[in-house]
PDB file of C-alpha atoms in Angstrom:
ATOM      1  CA  MET L   7      -2.843  23.557 -17.269  1.00  0.00           C
ATOM      2  CA  ILE L   8       0.382  23.210 -19.310  1.00  0.00           C
ATOM      3  CA  LYS L   9       0.609  21.937 -22.851  1.00  0.00           C
ATOM      4  CA  ILE L  10       3.193  19.095 -23.545  1.00  0.00           C
ATOM      5  CA  THR L  11       4.476  19.553 -27.276  1.00  0.00           C
ATOM      6  CA  ASN L  12       7.695  17.441 -27.054  1.00  0.00           C
ATOM      7  CA  ALA L  13       9.144  14.754 -24.828  1.00  0.00           C
ATOM      8  CA  GLU L  14      12.394  12.825 -25.453  1.00  0.00           C
ATOM      9  CA  PHE L  15      14.151  10.043 -23.406  1.00  0.00           C
ATOM     10  CA  ILE L  16      17.295  11.427 -21.732  1.00  0.00           C
ATOM     11  CA  THR L  17      19.190   8.463 -20.038  1.00  0.00           C
ATOM     12  CA  SER L  18      18.804   5.557 -17.741  1.00  0.00           C
ATOM     13  CA  ALA L  19      20.489   5.214 -14.303  1.00  0.00           C
ATOM     14  CA  ALA L  20      21.421   2.190 -12.539  1.00  0.00           C
ATOM     15  CA  LYS L  21      23.168   3.762  -9.666  1.00  0.00           C
ATOM     16  CA  LYS L  22      23.479   6.982  -7.599  1.00  0.00           C
ATOM     17  CA  GLU L  23      26.230   8.489  -9.736  1.00  0.00           C
ATOM     18  CA  GLN L  24      24.366   8.341 -12.900  1.00  0.00           C
ATOM     19  CA  PHE L  25      21.292  10.204 -11.522  1.00  0.00           C
ATOM     20  CA  ILE L  26      21.057  13.509 -13.587  1.00  0.00           C
ATOM     21  CA  GLN L  27      21.463  16.933 -12.289  1.00  0.00           C
ATOM     22  CA  THR L  28      18.914  19.422 -13.544  1.00  0.00           C
ATOM     23  CA  ASP L  29      17.384  22.708 -12.533  1.00  0.00           C
ATOM     24  CA  LYS L  30      13.938  21.604 -13.864  1.00  0.00           C
ATOM     25  CA  PRO L  31      11.429  20.191 -11.340  1.00  0.00           C
ATOM     26  CA  ILE L  32      11.602  16.332 -11.240  1.00  0.00           C
ATOM     27  CA  ILE L  33       8.242  14.408 -11.263  1.00  0.00           C
ATOM     28  CA  ALA L  34       8.779  10.815 -10.305  1.00  0.00           C
ATOM     29  CA  VAL L  35       6.624   7.964 -11.368  1.00  0.00           C
ATOM     30  CA  CYS L  36       6.247   4.937  -9.287  1.00  0.00           C
ATOM     31  CA  GLY L  37       3.848   1.966  -9.056  1.00  0.00           C
ATOM     32  CA  LYS L  38       3.752  -2.059  -8.987  1.00  0.00           C
ATOM     33  CA  SER L  39       5.038  -4.014 -11.935  1.00  0.00           C
ATOM     34  CA  ASN L  40       2.594  -3.959 -14.658  1.00  0.00           C
ATOM     35  CA  VAL L  41       0.428  -1.042 -13.455  1.00  0.00           C
ATOM     36  CA  GLY L  42       0.649   0.912 -16.571  1.00  0.00           C
ATOM     37  CA  LYS L  43       3.508   3.184 -15.817  1.00  0.00           C
ATOM     38  CA  SER L  44       4.941   3.052 -19.574  1.00  0.00           C
ATOM     39  CA  SER L  45       1.314   3.424 -21.059  1.00  0.00           C
ATOM     40  CA  PHE L  46       0.918   6.450 -18.691  1.00  0.00           C
ATOM     41  CA  ILE L  47       4.162   8.056 -19.769  1.00  0.00           C
ATOM     42  CA  ASN L  48       3.077   7.753 -23.483  1.00  0.00           C
ATOM     43  CA  MET L  49      -0.215   9.064 -22.846  1.00  0.00           C
ATOM     44  CA  LEU L  50       1.366  12.261 -21.321  1.00  0.00           C
ATOM     45  CA  ALA L  51       3.686  12.551 -23.962  1.00  0.00           C
ATOM     46  CA  ASN L  52       1.199  11.768 -26.779  1.00  0.00           C
ATOM     47  CA  ARG L  53       3.549   9.319 -28.179  1.00  0.00           C
ATOM     48  CA  LYS L  54       2.884   5.515 -28.574  1.00  0.00           C
ATOM     49  CA  LYS L  55       6.509   4.426 -27.877  1.00  0.00           C
ATOM     50  CA  LEU L  56       8.290   7.056 -25.883  1.00  0.00           C
ATOM     51  CA  ALA L  57       8.422   4.383 -22.867  1.00  0.00           C
ATOM     52  CA  LYS L  58       8.622   0.976 -23.791  1.00  0.00           C
ATOM     53  CA  VAL L  59       5.543  -1.063 -22.925  1.00  0.00           C
ATOM     54  CA  SER L  60       6.364  -4.671 -22.252  1.00  0.00           C
ATOM     55  CA  LYS L  61       3.972  -7.614 -21.203  1.00  0.00           C
ATOM     56  CA  ASP L  62       6.476  -9.064 -18.949  1.00  0.00           C
ATOM     57  CA  PRO L  63       6.209  -7.321 -15.336  1.00  0.00           C
ATOM     58  CA  GLY L  64       9.365  -6.331 -13.657  1.00  0.00           C
ATOM     59  CA  ARG L  65      11.164  -5.177 -16.938  1.00  0.00           C
ATOM     60  CA  THR L  66      11.878  -1.554 -15.643  1.00  0.00           C
ATOM     61  CA  ARG L  67      15.224  -2.061 -13.779  1.00  0.00           C
ATOM     62  CA  LEU L  68      16.456   1.254 -14.056  1.00  0.00           C
ATOM     63  CA  VAL L  69      15.433   4.845 -13.272  1.00  0.00           C
ATOM     64  CA  ASN L  70      14.707   6.239 -16.829  1.00  0.00           C
ATOM     65  CA  TYR L  71      14.632   9.941 -17.337  1.00  0.00           C
ATOM     66  CA  PHE L  72      12.663  11.862 -19.838  1.00  0.00           C
ATOM     67  CA  ASP L  73      12.426  15.635 -20.865  1.00  0.00           C
ATOM     68  CA  PHE L  74       9.034  17.145 -20.844  1.00  0.00           C
ATOM     69  CA  GLY L  75      10.252  20.608 -21.560  1.00  0.00           C
ATOM     70  CA  GLU L  76       9.125  22.301 -18.341  1.00  0.00           C
ATOM     71  CA  PHE L  77       9.768  19.250 -16.194  1.00  0.00           C
ATOM     72  CA  ILE L  78      11.912  15.970 -16.004  1.00  0.00           C
ATOM     73  CA  LEU L  79      10.021  12.821 -15.496  1.00  0.00           C
ATOM     74  CA  ALA L  80      11.751  10.098 -13.566  1.00  0.00           C
ATOM     75  CA  ASP L  81      10.265   6.515 -14.295  1.00  0.00           C
ATOM     76  CA  LEU L  82      11.162   4.487 -11.288  1.00  0.00           C
ATOM     77  CA  PRO L  83      11.549   0.597 -11.253  1.00  0.00           C
ATOM     78  CA  GLY L  84       8.320  -1.189 -10.510  1.00  0.00           C
ATOM     79  CA  TYR L  85       7.955  -2.945  -7.220  1.00  0.00           C
ATOM     80  CA  GLY L  86       6.056  -5.987  -6.096  1.00  0.00           C
ATOM     81  CA  PHE L  87       7.074  -8.594  -9.015  1.00  0.00           C
ATOM     82  CA  ALA L  88       7.105 -12.122  -7.342  1.00  0.00           C
ATOM     83  CA  ARG L  89       9.165 -13.863  -9.842  1.00  0.00           C
ATOM     84  CA  VAL L  90      12.430 -11.447  -9.173  1.00  0.00           C
ATOM     85  CA  SER L  91      15.166 -12.743  -6.918  1.00  0.00           C
ATOM     86  CA  LYS L  92      15.586 -11.531  -3.398  1.00  0.00           C
ATOM     87  CA  GLU L  93      19.019 -10.045  -4.747  1.00  0.00           C
ATOM     88  CA  GLU L  94      17.365  -8.437  -7.287  1.00  0.00           C
ATOM     89  CA  LYS L  95      14.664  -6.991  -5.112  1.00  0.00           C
ATOM     90  CA  ALA L  96      17.317  -5.594  -2.552  1.00  0.00           C
ATOM     91  CA  LYS L  97      19.003  -4.010  -5.613  1.00  0.00           C
ATOM     92  CA  TRP L  98      15.983  -2.142  -6.740  1.00  0.00           C
ATOM     93  CA  ALA L  99      15.147  -1.100  -3.116  1.00  0.00           C
ATOM     94  CA  LYS L 100      18.616   0.330  -2.903  1.00  0.00           C
ATOM     95  CA  LEU L 101      18.376   2.239  -6.283  1.00  0.00           C
ATOM     96  CA  LEU L 102      14.800   3.747  -5.057  1.00  0.00           C
ATOM     97  CA  ASP L 103      16.285   4.748  -1.445  1.00  0.00           C
ATOM     98  CA  CYS L 104      19.127   6.530  -3.191  1.00  0.00           C
ATOM     99  CA  PHE L 105      16.914   8.309  -5.424  1.00  0.00           C
ATOM    100  CA  PHE L 106      14.595   9.546  -2.639  1.00  0.00           C
ATOM    101  CA  ALA L 107      17.473  10.402  -0.454  1.00  0.00           C
ATOM    102  CA  ASP L 108      18.018  13.663  -2.221  1.00  0.00           C
ATOM    103  CA  LYS L 109      14.252  14.466  -1.817  1.00  0.00           C
ATOM    104  CA  GLU L 110      14.640  18.279  -2.045  1.00  0.00           C
ATOM    105  CA  LYS L 111      15.315  17.676  -5.838  1.00  0.00           C
ATOM    106  CA  ILE L 112      12.048  15.738  -6.363  1.00  0.00           C
ATOM    107  CA  ALA L 113       9.052  18.070  -6.987  1.00  0.00           C
ATOM    108  CA  HIS L 114       6.341  15.514  -6.751  1.00  0.00           C
ATOM    109  CA  VAL L 115       5.713  11.816  -7.226  1.00  0.00           C
ATOM    110  CA  PHE L 116       3.027  10.290  -9.102  1.00  0.00           C
ATOM    111  CA  ALA L 117       2.040   7.025  -7.324  1.00  0.00           C
ATOM    112  CA  LEU L 118       0.140   4.711  -9.748  1.00  0.00           C
ATOM    113  CA  ALA L 119      -2.261   2.171  -8.837  1.00  0.00           C
ATOM    114  CA  ASP L 120      -4.722  -0.150 -10.638  1.00  0.00           C
ATOM    115  CA  ILE L 121      -7.989   1.294  -9.945  1.00  0.00           C
ATOM    116  CA  ARG L 122      -9.645  -2.062 -10.286  1.00  0.00           C
ATOM    117  CA  HIS L 123      -8.165  -3.517  -7.186  1.00  0.00           C
ATOM    118  CA  ASP L 124      -7.499  -2.723  -3.625  1.00  0.00           C
ATOM    119  CA  PRO L 125      -4.139  -1.281  -2.907  1.00  0.00           C
ATOM    120  CA  THR L 126      -1.467  -4.058  -2.269  1.00  0.00           C
ATOM    121  CA  ALA L 127       0.789  -4.286   0.841  1.00  0.00           C
ATOM    122  CA  ASP L 128       3.535  -3.055  -1.485  1.00  0.00           C
ATOM    123  CA  ASP L 129       1.354  -0.145  -2.696  1.00  0.00           C
ATOM    124  CA  ARG L 130       0.725   0.790   0.972  1.00  0.00           C
ATOM    125  CA  GLN L 131       4.320   0.651   1.862  1.00  0.00           C
ATOM    126  CA  MET L 132       5.443   2.853  -1.005  1.00  0.00           C
ATOM    127  CA  ILE L 133       2.732   5.597   0.265  1.00  0.00           C
ATOM    128  CA  ASP L 134       3.859   5.200   3.727  1.00  0.00           C
ATOM    129  CA  TYR L 135       7.181   5.816   2.652  1.00  0.00           C
ATOM    130  CA  LEU L 136       6.303   9.057   0.815  1.00  0.00           C
ATOM    131  CA  TYR L 137       4.386  10.251   3.987  1.00  0.00           C
ATOM    132  CA  TYR L 138       7.156   9.507   6.269  1.00  0.00           C
ATOM    133  CA  HIS L 139       9.723  11.173   4.096  1.00  0.00           C
ATOM    134  CA  ILE L 140       7.227  14.026   3.607  1.00  0.00           C
ATOM    135  CA  ILE L 141       7.446  13.915  -0.105  1.00  0.00           C
ATOM    136  CA  PRO L 142       4.442  15.330  -1.916  1.00  0.00           C
ATOM    137  CA  PHE L 143       2.332  12.899  -4.297  1.00  0.00           C
ATOM    138  CA  THR L 144      -0.306  12.394  -6.196  1.00  0.00           C
ATOM    139  CA  VAL L 145      -2.189   8.936  -6.897  1.00  0.00           C
ATOM    140  CA  ILE L 146      -2.806   8.141 -10.393  1.00  0.00           C
ATOM    141  CA  THR L 147      -5.117   5.217 -10.920  1.00  0.00           C
ATOM    142  CA  THR L 148      -4.904   3.552 -14.151  1.00  0.00           C
ATOM    143  CA  LYS L 149      -7.169   1.409 -16.271  1.00  0.00           C
ATOM    144  CA  ALA L 150     -10.349   3.452 -15.571  1.00  0.00           C
ATOM    145  CA  ASP L 151     -11.779   2.279 -18.938  1.00  0.00           C
ATOM    146  CA  LYS L 152     -12.324  -1.181 -17.538  1.00  0.00           C
ATOM    147  CA  LEU L 153     -15.061   0.157 -15.029  1.00  0.00           C
ATOM    148  CA  SER L 154     -18.218   2.006 -15.125  1.00  0.00           C
ATOM    149  CA  LYS L 155     -18.382   5.761 -13.988  1.00  0.00           C
ATOM    150  CA  THR L 156     -19.977   4.711 -10.842  1.00  0.00           C
ATOM    151  CA  GLY L 157     -17.247   2.080 -10.235  1.00  0.00           C
ATOM    152  CA  VAL L 158     -14.455   4.646 -11.033  1.00  0.00           C
ATOM    153  CA  ALA L 159     -16.069   6.924  -8.506  1.00  0.00           C
ATOM    154  CA  LYS L 160     -16.418   4.474  -5.891  1.00  0.00           C
ATOM    155  CA  ASN L 161     -13.042   2.983  -6.074  1.00  0.00           C
ATOM    156  CA  VAL L 162     -11.391   6.364  -6.241  1.00  0.00           C
ATOM    157  CA  LYS L 163     -13.036   6.998  -2.753  1.00  0.00           C
ATOM    158  CA  ASN L 164     -12.105   3.617  -1.415  1.00  0.00           C
ATOM    159  CA  ILE L 165      -8.121   4.087  -2.556  1.00  0.00           C
ATOM    160  CA  ALA L 166      -8.372   7.613  -0.989  1.00  0.00           C
ATOM    161  CA  SER L 167      -9.495   5.898   2.269  1.00  0.00           C
ATOM    162  CA  VAL L 168      -6.911   3.299   2.183  1.00  0.00           C
ATOM    163  CA  TYR L 169      -4.231   5.901   1.601  1.00  0.00           C
ATOM    164  CA  LYS L 170      -5.568   8.388   4.022  1.00  0.00           C
ATOM    165  CA  CYS L 171      -5.682  11.138   1.718  1.00  0.00           C
ATOM    166  CA  GLY L 172      -8.457  13.195  -0.019  1.00  0.00           C
ATOM    167  CA  SER L 173     -10.313  12.001  -2.974  1.00  0.00           C
ATOM    168  CA  ASP L 174      -9.153  15.218  -4.946  1.00  0.00           C
ATOM    169  CA  ASN L 175      -5.492  13.651  -4.752  1.00  0.00           C
ATOM    170  CA  VAL L 176      -6.680  10.611  -6.619  1.00  0.00           C
ATOM    171  CA  ILE L 177      -6.814  11.118 -10.286  1.00  0.00           C
ATOM    172  CA  ALA L 178      -8.544   8.398 -12.414  1.00  0.00           C
ATOM    173  CA  THR L 179      -6.955   7.756 -15.759  1.00  0.00           C
ATOM    174  CA  SER L 180      -7.060   5.517 -18.999  1.00  0.00           C
ATOM    175  CA  SER L 181      -4.200   5.292 -21.450  1.00  0.00           C
ATOM    176  CA  GLU L 182      -6.625   3.610 -23.696  1.00  0.00           C
ATOM    177  CA  THR L 183      -9.178   6.530 -23.799  1.00  0.00           C
ATOM    178  CA  ARG L 184      -7.002   9.217 -22.579  1.00  0.00           C
ATOM    179  CA  PHE L 185      -9.462   9.758 -19.735  1.00  0.00           C
ATOM    180  CA  GLY L 186      -8.126  11.991 -16.922  1.00  0.00           C
ATOM    181  CA  LEU L 187      -5.312  13.422 -19.028  1.00  0.00           C
ATOM    182  CA  GLU L 188      -6.389  17.035 -18.680  1.00  0.00           C
ATOM    183  CA  ALA L 189      -6.709  16.583 -14.760  1.00  0.00           C
ATOM    184  CA  VAL L 190      -3.181  15.231 -14.685  1.00  0.00           C
ATOM    185  CA  LEU L 191      -2.065  18.144 -16.896  1.00  0.00           C
ATOM    186  CA  GLU L 192      -3.598  20.657 -14.592  1.00  0.00           C
ATOM    187  CA  ARG L 193      -1.819  19.027 -11.643  1.00  0.00           C
ATOM    188  CA  ILE L 194       1.390  19.040 -13.425  1.00  0.00           C
ATOM    189  CA  GLY L 195       0.899  22.667 -14.145  1.00  0.00           C
ATOM    190  CA  ASN L 196       0.299  23.269 -10.236  1.00  0.00           C
ATOM    191  CA  ILE L 197       3.383  21.297  -9.497  1.00  0.00           C
ATOM    192  CA  ILE L 198       5.495  23.422 -11.736  1.00  0.00           C
ATOM    193  CA  ASP L 199       4.161  26.725 -10.445  1.00  0.00           C
ATOM    194  CA  ALA L 200       4.670  25.651  -6.803  1.00  0.00           C
ATOM    195  CA  ASN L 201       8.298  24.640  -7.572  1.00  0.00           C
ATOM    196  CA  ARG L 202       8.911  27.914  -9.329  1.00  0.00           C
ATOM    197  CA  ARG L 203       7.632  29.869  -6.379  1.00  0.00           C
ATOM    198  CA  THR L 204       9.914  27.962  -3.964  1.00  0.00           C
ATOM    199  CA  VAL L 205      12.781  28.577  -6.181  1.00  0.00           C
ATOM    200  CA  GLU L 206      11.943  32.302  -6.098  1.00  0.00           C
ATOM    201  CA  GLU L 207      11.540  32.193  -2.363  1.00  0.00           C
ATOM    202  CA  ASP L 208      14.810  30.492  -1.827  1.00  0.00           C
ATOM    203  CA  VAL L 209      16.697  33.015  -4.024  1.00  0.00           C
TER     204      VAL L 209
END
């Protein structure tokens, strides 16, 4: 399990030419609007305002990069917000396609989902996209504090079933109580180790 001692915002990218180039592994965070991506990032960083939390869904319209020391975290635009114009949705979709096009530089994806609800059609489409492009991912469920322990376990199994993955690839978290943080940090440590081995093999 890694220990995060410092995390800093790097830059935002609105187009492919602005994507950062780095030798560090990149872990992307994706999820529907208002799923709690910013709160999740702040929990990881142990900072309250590293990523801006908004009550208005659909506010993140850029790829926001953060330096977490041993890895770079890329916060992707939220999807599935109904009140956004078709033109804006198309723009976001193009940005995401460009981001994932260079998938060799993406070490892992954290796909966030609200544990209280069944995955939406947009959620399933995102997971199908990751499967199709063979991009490794872990499902991070948010807002686990809103359910009982039994409810959390039940819904983790349900989400794993919908996504056709093992329950061990679904980590329940709560930014309010920091529940699940150690499991996420352990997963990040494994991702970094695997990326390091891959780089060494390529060399």
